[in-house]
Short mmCIF file of C-alpha atoms in Angstrom, two decimals:
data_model
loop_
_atom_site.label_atom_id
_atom_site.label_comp_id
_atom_site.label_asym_id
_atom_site.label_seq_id
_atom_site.Cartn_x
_atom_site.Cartn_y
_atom_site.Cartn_z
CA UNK Q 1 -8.19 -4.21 -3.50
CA UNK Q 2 -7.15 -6.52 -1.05
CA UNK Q 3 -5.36 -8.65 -4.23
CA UNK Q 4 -3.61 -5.93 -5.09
CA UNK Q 5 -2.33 -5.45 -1.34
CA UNK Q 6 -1.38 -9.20 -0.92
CA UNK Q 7 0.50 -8.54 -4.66
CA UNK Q 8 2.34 -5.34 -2.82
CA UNK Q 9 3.40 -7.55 -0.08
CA UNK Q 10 5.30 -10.14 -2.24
CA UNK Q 11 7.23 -8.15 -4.28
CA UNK Q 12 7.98 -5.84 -0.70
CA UNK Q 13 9.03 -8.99 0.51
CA UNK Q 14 11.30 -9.93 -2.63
CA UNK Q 15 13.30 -6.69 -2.43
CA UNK Q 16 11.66 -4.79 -4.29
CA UNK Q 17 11.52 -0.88 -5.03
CA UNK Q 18 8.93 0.27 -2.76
CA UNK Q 19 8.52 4.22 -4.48
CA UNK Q 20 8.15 2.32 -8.07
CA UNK Q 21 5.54 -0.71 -7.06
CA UNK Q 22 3.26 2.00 -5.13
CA UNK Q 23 3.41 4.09 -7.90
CA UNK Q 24 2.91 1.15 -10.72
CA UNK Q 25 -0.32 0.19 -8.25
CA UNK Q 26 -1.92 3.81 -8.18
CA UNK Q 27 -1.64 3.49 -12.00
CA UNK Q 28 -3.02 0.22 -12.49
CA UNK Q 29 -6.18 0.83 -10.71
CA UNK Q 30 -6.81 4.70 -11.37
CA UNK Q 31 -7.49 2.87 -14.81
CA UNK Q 32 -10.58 1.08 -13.92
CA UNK Q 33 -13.66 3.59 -14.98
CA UNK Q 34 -14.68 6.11 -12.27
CA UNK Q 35 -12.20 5.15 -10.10
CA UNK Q 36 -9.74 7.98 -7.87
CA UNK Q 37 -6.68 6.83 -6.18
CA UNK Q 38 -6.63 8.82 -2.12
CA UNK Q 39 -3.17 7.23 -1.10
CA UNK Q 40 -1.56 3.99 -1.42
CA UNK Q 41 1.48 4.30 1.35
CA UNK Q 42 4.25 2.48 3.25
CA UNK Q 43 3.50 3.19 6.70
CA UNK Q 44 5.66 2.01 9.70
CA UNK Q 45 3.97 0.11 12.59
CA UNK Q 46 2.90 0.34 14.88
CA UNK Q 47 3.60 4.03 14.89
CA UNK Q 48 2.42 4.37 11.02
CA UNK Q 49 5.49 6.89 10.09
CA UNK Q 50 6.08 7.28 6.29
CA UNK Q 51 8.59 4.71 5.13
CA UNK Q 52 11.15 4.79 1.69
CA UNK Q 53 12.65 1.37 2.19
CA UNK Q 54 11.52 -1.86 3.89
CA UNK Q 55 13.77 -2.04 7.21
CA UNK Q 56 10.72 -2.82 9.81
CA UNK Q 57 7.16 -4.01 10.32
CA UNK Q 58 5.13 -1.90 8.28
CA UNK Q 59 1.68 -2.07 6.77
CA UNK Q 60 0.78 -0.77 3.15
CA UNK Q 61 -2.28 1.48 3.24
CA UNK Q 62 -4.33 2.44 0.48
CA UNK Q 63 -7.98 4.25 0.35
CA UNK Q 64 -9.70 4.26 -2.96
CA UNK Q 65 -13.10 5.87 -4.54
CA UNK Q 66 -15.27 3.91 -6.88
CA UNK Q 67 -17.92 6.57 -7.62
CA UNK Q 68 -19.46 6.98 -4.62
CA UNK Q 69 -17.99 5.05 -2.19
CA UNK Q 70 -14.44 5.40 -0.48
CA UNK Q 71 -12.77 1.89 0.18
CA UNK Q 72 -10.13 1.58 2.59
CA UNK Q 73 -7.76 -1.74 3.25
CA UNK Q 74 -4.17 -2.63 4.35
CA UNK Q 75 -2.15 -4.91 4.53
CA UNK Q 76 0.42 -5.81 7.76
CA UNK Q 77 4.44 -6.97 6.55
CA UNK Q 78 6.81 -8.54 9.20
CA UNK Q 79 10.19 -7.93 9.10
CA UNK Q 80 11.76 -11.15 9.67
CA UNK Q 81 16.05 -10.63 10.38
#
């Protein structure tokens, strides 16, 4: 998971479309067998507000279940100028 955060972070970083890269990364991985997607989100920090676009620091969140067990990660992104 966490290479598919630091992935999310570059192409954030590049510019691009946050709704369509969360939504191409819930894909991807609700692929792999007995796998469920929870969330994958932009979240603002500190205060962790739902973002659209990449105007802030934020952090992308994601929890994931592989059969049993519920992984949970994120990633922080500073907004530099």
């Amino acid at each position: 998971m966490s290479t598919v955060l630091f992935r999310l972070k570059a192409s954030v970083l590049s510019g691009a479309d946050i709704n369509t890269l969360l939504e191409e990364a819930k894909t991807g991985i609700s692929q792999l067998p007995d796998t469920e997607v929870e969330y994958i989100e932009l979240r603002s920090y500190p205060d962790l507000q739902p973002m659209e676009r990449f105007d802030r620091d934020c952090l992308i969140a994601l929890a994931v279940r592989f059969g049993d067990v519920r992984l949970i990660d994120n990633v922080f992104i500073e907004k530099t100028s």
